[in-house]
Short mmCIF file of C-alpha atoms and ligand atoms in Angstrom, two decimals:
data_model
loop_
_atom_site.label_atom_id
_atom_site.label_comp_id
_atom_site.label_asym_id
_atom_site.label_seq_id
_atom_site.Cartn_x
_atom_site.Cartn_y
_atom_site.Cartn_z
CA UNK A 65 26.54 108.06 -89.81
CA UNK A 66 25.63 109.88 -86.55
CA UNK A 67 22.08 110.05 -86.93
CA UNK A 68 21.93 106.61 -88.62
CA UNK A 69 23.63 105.84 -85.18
CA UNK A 70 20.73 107.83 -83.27
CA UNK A 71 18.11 105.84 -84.94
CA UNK A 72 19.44 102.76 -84.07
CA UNK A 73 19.62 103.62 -80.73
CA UNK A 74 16.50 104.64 -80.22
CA UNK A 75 14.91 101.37 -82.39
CA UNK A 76 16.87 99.22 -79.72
CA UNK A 77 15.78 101.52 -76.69
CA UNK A 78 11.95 101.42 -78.78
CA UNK A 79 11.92 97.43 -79.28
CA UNK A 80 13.43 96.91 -75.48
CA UNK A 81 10.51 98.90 -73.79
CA UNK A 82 8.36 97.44 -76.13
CA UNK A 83 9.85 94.02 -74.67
CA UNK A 84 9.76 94.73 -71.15
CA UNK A 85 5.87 96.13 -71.36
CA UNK A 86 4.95 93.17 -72.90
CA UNK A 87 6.90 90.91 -70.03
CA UNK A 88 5.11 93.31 -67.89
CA UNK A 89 1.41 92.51 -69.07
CA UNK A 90 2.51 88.82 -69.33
CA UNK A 91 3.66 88.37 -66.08
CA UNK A 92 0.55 90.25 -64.97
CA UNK A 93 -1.41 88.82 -66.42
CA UNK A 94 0.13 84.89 -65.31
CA UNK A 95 0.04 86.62 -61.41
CA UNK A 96 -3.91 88.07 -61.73
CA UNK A 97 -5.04 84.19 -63.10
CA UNK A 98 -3.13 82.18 -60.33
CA UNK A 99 -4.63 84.74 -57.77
CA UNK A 100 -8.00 83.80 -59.40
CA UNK A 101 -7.17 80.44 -59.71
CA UNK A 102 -6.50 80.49 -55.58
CA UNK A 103 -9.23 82.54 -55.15
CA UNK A 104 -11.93 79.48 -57.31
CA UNK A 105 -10.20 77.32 -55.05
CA UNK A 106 -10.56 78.21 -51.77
CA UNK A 107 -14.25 78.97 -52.42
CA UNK A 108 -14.22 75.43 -53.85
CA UNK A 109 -13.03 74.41 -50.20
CA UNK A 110 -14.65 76.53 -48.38
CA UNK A 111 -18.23 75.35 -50.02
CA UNK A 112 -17.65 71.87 -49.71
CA UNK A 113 -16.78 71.96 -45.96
CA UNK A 114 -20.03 74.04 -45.13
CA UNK A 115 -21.78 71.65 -47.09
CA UNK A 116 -19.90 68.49 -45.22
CA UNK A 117 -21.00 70.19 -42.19
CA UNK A 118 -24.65 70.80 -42.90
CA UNK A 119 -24.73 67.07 -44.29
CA UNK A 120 -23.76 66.24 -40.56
CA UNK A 121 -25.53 68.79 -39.19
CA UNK A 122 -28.64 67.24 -40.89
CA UNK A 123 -27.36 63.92 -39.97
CA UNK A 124 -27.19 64.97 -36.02
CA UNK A 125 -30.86 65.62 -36.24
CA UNK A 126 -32.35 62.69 -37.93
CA UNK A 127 -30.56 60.85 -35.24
CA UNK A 128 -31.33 62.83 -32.46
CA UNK A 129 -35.81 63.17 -33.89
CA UNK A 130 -35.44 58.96 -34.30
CA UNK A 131 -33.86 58.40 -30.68
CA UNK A 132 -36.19 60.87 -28.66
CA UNK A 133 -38.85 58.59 -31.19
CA UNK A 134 -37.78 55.44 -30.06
CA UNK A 135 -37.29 57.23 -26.40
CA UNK A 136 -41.23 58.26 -26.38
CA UNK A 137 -41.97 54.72 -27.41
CA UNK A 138 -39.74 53.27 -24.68
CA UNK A 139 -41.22 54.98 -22.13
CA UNK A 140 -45.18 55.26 -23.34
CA UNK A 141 -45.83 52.02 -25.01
CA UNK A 142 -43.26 49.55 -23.52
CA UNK A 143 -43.17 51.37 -19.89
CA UNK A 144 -47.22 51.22 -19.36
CA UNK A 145 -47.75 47.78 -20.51
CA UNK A 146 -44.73 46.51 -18.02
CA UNK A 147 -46.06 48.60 -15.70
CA UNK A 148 -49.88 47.14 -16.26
CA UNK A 149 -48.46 43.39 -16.08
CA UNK A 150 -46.81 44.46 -12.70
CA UNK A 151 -49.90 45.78 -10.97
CA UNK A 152 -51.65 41.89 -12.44
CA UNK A 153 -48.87 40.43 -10.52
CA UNK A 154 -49.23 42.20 -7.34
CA UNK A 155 -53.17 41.30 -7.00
CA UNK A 156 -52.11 37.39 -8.19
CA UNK A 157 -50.03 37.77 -5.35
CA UNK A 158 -52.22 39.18 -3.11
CA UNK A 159 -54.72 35.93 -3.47
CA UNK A 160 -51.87 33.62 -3.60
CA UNK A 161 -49.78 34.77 -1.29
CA UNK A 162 -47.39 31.62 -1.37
CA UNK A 163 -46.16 31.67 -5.10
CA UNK A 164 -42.64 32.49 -4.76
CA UNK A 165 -42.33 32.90 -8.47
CA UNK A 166 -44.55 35.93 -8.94
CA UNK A 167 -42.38 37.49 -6.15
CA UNK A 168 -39.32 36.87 -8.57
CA UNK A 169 -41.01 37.94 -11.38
CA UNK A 170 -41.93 41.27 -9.69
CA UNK A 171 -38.72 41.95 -8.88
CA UNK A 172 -37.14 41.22 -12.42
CA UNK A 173 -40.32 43.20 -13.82
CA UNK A 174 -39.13 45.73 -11.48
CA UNK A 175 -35.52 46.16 -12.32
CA UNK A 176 -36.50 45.65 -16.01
CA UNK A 177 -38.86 48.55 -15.51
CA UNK A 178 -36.29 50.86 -13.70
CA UNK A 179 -33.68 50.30 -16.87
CA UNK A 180 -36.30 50.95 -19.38
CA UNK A 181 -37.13 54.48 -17.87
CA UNK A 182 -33.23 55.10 -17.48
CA UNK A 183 -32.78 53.99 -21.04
CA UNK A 184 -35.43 56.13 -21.98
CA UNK A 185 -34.26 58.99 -20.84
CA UNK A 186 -30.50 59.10 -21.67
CA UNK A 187 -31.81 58.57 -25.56
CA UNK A 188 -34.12 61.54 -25.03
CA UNK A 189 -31.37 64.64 -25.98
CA UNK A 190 -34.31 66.89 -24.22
CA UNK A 191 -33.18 65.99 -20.68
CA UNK A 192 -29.38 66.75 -21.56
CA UNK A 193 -31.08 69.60 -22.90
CA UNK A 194 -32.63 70.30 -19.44
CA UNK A 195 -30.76 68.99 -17.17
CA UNK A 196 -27.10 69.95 -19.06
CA UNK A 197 -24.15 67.70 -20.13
CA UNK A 198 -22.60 66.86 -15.88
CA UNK A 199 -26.08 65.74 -14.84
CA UNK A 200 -26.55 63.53 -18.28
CA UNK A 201 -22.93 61.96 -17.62
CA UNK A 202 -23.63 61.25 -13.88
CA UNK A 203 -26.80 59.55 -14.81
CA UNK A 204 -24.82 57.72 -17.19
CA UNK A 205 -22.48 56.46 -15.39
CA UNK A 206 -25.20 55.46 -12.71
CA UNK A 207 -26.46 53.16 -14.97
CA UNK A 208 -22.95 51.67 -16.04
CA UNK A 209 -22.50 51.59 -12.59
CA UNK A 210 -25.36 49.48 -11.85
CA UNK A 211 -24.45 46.92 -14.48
CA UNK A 212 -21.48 45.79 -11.57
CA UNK A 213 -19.40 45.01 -14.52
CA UNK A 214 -16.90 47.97 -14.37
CA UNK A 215 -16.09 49.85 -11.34
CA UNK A 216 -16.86 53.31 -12.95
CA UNK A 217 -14.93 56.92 -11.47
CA UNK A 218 -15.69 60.38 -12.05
CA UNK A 219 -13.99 63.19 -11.14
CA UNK A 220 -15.52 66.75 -11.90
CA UNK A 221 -12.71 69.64 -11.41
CA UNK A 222 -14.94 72.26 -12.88
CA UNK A 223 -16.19 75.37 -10.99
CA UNK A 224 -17.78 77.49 -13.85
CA UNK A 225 -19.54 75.48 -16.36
CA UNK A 226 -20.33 77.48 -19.23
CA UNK A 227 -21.21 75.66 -22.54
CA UNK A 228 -23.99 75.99 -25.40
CA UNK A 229 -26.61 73.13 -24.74
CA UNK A 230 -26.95 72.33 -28.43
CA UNK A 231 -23.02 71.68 -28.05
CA UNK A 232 -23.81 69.62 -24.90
CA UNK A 233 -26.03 67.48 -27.01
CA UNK A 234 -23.09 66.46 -29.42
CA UNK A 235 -20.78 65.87 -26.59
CA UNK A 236 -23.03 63.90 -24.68
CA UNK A 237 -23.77 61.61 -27.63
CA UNK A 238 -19.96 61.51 -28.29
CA UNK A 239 -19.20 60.23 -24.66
CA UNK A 240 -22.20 57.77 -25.49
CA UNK A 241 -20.43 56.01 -28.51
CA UNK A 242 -17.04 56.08 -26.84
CA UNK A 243 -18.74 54.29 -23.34
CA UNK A 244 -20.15 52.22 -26.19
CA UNK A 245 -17.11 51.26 -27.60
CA UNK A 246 -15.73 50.25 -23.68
CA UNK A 247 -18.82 47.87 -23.70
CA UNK A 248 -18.46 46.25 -26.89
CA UNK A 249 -14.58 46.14 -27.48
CA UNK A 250 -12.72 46.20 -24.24
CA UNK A 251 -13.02 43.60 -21.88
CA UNK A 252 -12.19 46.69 -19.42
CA UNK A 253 -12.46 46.76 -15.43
CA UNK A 254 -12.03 50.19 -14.51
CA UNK A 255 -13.58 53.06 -16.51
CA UNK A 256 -12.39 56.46 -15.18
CA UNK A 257 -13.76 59.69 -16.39
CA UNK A 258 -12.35 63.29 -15.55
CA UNK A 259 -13.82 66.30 -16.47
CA UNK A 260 -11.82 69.73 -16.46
CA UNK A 261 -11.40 73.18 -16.86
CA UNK A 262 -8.36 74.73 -19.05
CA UNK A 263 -8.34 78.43 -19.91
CA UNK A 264 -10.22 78.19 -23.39
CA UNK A 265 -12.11 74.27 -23.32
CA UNK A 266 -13.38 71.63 -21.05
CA UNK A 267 -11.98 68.60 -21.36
CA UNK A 268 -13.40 65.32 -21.05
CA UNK A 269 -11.36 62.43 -20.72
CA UNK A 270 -12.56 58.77 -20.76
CA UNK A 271 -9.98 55.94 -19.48
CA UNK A 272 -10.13 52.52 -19.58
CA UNK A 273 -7.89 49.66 -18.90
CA UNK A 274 -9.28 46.95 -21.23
CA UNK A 275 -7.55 45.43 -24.12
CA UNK A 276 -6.61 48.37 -26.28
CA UNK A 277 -6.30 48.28 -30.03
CA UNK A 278 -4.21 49.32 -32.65
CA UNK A 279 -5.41 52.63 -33.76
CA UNK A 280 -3.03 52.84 -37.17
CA UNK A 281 -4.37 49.63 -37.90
CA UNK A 282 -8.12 50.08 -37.46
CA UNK A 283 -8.09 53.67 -39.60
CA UNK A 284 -6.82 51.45 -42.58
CA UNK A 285 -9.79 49.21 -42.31
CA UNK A 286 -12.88 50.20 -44.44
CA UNK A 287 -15.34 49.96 -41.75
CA UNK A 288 -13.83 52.28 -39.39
CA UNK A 289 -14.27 55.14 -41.92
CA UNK A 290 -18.43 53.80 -42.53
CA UNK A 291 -19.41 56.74 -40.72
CA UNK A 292 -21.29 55.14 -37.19
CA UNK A 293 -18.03 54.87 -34.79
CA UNK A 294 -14.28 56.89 -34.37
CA UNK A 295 -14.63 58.78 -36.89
CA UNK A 296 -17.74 60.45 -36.94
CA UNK A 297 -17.16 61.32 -33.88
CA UNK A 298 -13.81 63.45 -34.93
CA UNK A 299 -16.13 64.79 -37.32
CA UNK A 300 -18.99 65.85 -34.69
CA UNK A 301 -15.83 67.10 -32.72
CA UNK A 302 -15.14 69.53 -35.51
CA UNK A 303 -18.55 70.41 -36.06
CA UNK A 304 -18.56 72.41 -32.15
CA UNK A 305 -14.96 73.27 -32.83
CA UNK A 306 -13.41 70.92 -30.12
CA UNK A 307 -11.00 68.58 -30.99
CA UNK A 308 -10.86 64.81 -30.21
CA UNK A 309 -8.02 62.49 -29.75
CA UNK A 310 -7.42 59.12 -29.02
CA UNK A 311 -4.65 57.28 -27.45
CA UNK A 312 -4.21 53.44 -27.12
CA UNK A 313 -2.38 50.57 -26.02
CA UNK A 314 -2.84 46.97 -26.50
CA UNK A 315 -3.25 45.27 -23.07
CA UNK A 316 -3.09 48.21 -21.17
CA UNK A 317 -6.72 49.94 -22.51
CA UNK A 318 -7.88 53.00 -24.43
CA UNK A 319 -8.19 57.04 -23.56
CA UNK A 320 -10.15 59.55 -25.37
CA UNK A 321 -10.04 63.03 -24.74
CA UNK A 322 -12.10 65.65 -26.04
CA UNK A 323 -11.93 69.41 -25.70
CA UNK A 324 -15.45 71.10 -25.77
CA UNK A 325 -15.31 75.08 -26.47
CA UNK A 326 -16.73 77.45 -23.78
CA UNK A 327 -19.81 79.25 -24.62
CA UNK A 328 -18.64 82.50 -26.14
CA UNK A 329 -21.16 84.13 -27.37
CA UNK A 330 -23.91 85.59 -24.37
CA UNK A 331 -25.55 83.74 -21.45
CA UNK A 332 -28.26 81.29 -22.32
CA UNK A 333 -31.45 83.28 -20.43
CA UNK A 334 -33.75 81.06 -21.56
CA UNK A 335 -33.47 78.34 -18.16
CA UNK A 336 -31.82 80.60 -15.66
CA UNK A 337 -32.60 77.33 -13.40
CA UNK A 338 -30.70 75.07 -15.63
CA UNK A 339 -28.58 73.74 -12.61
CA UNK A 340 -31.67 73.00 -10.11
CA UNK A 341 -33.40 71.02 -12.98
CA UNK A 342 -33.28 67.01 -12.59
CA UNK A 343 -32.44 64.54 -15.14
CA UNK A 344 -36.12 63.50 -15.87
N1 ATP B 1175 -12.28 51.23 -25.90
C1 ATP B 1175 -11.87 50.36 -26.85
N2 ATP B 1175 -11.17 49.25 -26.51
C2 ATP B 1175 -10.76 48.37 -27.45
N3 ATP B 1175 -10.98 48.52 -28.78
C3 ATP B 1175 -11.67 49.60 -29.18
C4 ATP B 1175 -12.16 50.57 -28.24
N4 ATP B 1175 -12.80 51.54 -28.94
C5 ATP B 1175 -12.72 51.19 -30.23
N5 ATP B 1175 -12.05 50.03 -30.39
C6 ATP B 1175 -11.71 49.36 -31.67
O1 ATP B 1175 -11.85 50.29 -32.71
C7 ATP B 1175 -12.76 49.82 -33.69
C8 ATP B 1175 -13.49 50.95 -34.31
O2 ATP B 1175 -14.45 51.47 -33.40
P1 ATP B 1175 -15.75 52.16 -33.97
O3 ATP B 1175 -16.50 52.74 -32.85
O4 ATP B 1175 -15.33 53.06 -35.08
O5 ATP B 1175 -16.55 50.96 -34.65
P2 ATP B 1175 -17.44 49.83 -33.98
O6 ATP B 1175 -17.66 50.12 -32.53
O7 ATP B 1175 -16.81 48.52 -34.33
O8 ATP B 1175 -18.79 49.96 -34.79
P3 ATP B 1175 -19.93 51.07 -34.58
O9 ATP B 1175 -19.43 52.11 -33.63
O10 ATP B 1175 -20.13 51.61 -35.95
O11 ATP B 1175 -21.10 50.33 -34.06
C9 ATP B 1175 -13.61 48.78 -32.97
O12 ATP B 1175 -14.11 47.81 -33.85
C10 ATP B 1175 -12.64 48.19 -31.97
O13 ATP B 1175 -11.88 47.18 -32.55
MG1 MG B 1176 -18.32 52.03 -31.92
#
């Protein structure tokens, strides 16, 4: 009875560590898939947001190769043949002195002439490029400036500007579409724009006081998420690792802000003059 006793004890004590080494490989084996499962996944993510960002990436440059195109064209083409009918209307001018309307039509040539080049050259990313992103947004604003639609404001707070020109590109063409935006959409007076230096980013704020929208409302709409306008440019504000936010208010106007990441890796050597250059 005793050792019939003994072997059922150690049957029971047998069949229970058989048991628990089977729970053990089970659960092991549940907690190595799920890890693998996380692990699939995250590559999953991980691949498709590289491949998001070259698709912009790409995107970036067919725009920039088809503006600095259109910019050549501008400037080449268009530019000399004003510039030929101009010098035809000075000599018509010469041997008719009294003509008042080739005098007007000089000086509309003339202006017309003057917003080409400027056009020209804010398409051209090679003179932000050059010349770096505070020049680019002065010249900018110049020529919003000169448009006497908008009394225009910029304040520049920063001492030490220290950012990768490929990243002043993006921003530059950023601050294009959201000036853009004031132009089209608006209806604004006053455009202010601030520029400043926090501890890790530059920020670049752009106010206006025109007629605002609804922000919820205009992210529901199909259009907004076709790629050109808003949101594109959160996406080309993730692609240099800034950040890009928008705030607005109907009747009282619209303010972006962008954060734009200091250079961290070394200097740029290659134009030690970058600050002499001018926007040409
Ligand atoms: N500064 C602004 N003031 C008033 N409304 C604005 C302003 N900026 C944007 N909006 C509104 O937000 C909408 C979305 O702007 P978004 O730039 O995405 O598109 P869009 O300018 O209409 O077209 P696209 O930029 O593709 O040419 C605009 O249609 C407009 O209604
Ligand atoms: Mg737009």
């Amino acid at each position: 009875m005793q050792s019939e006793e003994k072997s059922l004890i150690v049957v029971v004590l047998l069949g229970t560590g058989i048991f628990l080494l089977f729970g053990f490989f089970v659960i092991s084996f549940l907690v190595f898939f799920r890890k693998k499962q996380i692990r699939n996944r995250l590559e999953k993510a991980s691949l498709q947001a590289q491949f998001q960002e070259e698709i912009l990436t790409a995107k970036n440059e067919v725009q920039e190769n088809t503006m600095k195109h259109i910019a050549r064209e501008l400037h080449d083409n268009i530019g000399q043949l004003l510039s030929l009918v101009k010098i035809q209307l000075n000599t018509i001018d010469e041997e008719n002195p009294g003509i008042k309307r080739v005098g007007d039509s000089k000086e509309f040539l003339g202006k017309a002439l003057k917003d080409l080049r400027a056009l020209s050259k804010t398409l051209n990313s090679d003179n932000v490029l050059k010349a770096g992103l505070i020049k680019a947004i002065t010249f900018e604003l110049d020529r919003v400036r000169r448009t006497e639609v908008y009394e225009v404001n910029f304040v520049n707070d920063i001492e030490q500007w220290d950012v990768n020109p490929k990243i002043e590109v993006i921003v530059f063409r950023i601050f294009q579409e959201v000036i853009q935006n004031i132009f089209k959409h608006s209806g604004a007076k006053n455009i202010n724009v601030s520029l400043q230096e926090m501890p890790e980013v530059y920020t670049l704020v752009v106010l206006d006081d025109g007629s605002g929208f609804d922000i919820q409302a205009k992210s529901n709409q199909k259009s907004f998420n076709s790629g050109a306008g808003l949101s594109n440019l959160a996406h080309r504000a993730q692609l240099i690792s800034g950040d890009f936010e928008i705030e607005s208010a109907i009747g009282k106007g619209t303010k972006v802000k962008l954060s734009i990441p200091k250079t961290t890796t070394s200097h740029d050597q290659s134009r030690p003059n970058r600050r002499s250059q001018p926007y040409t």
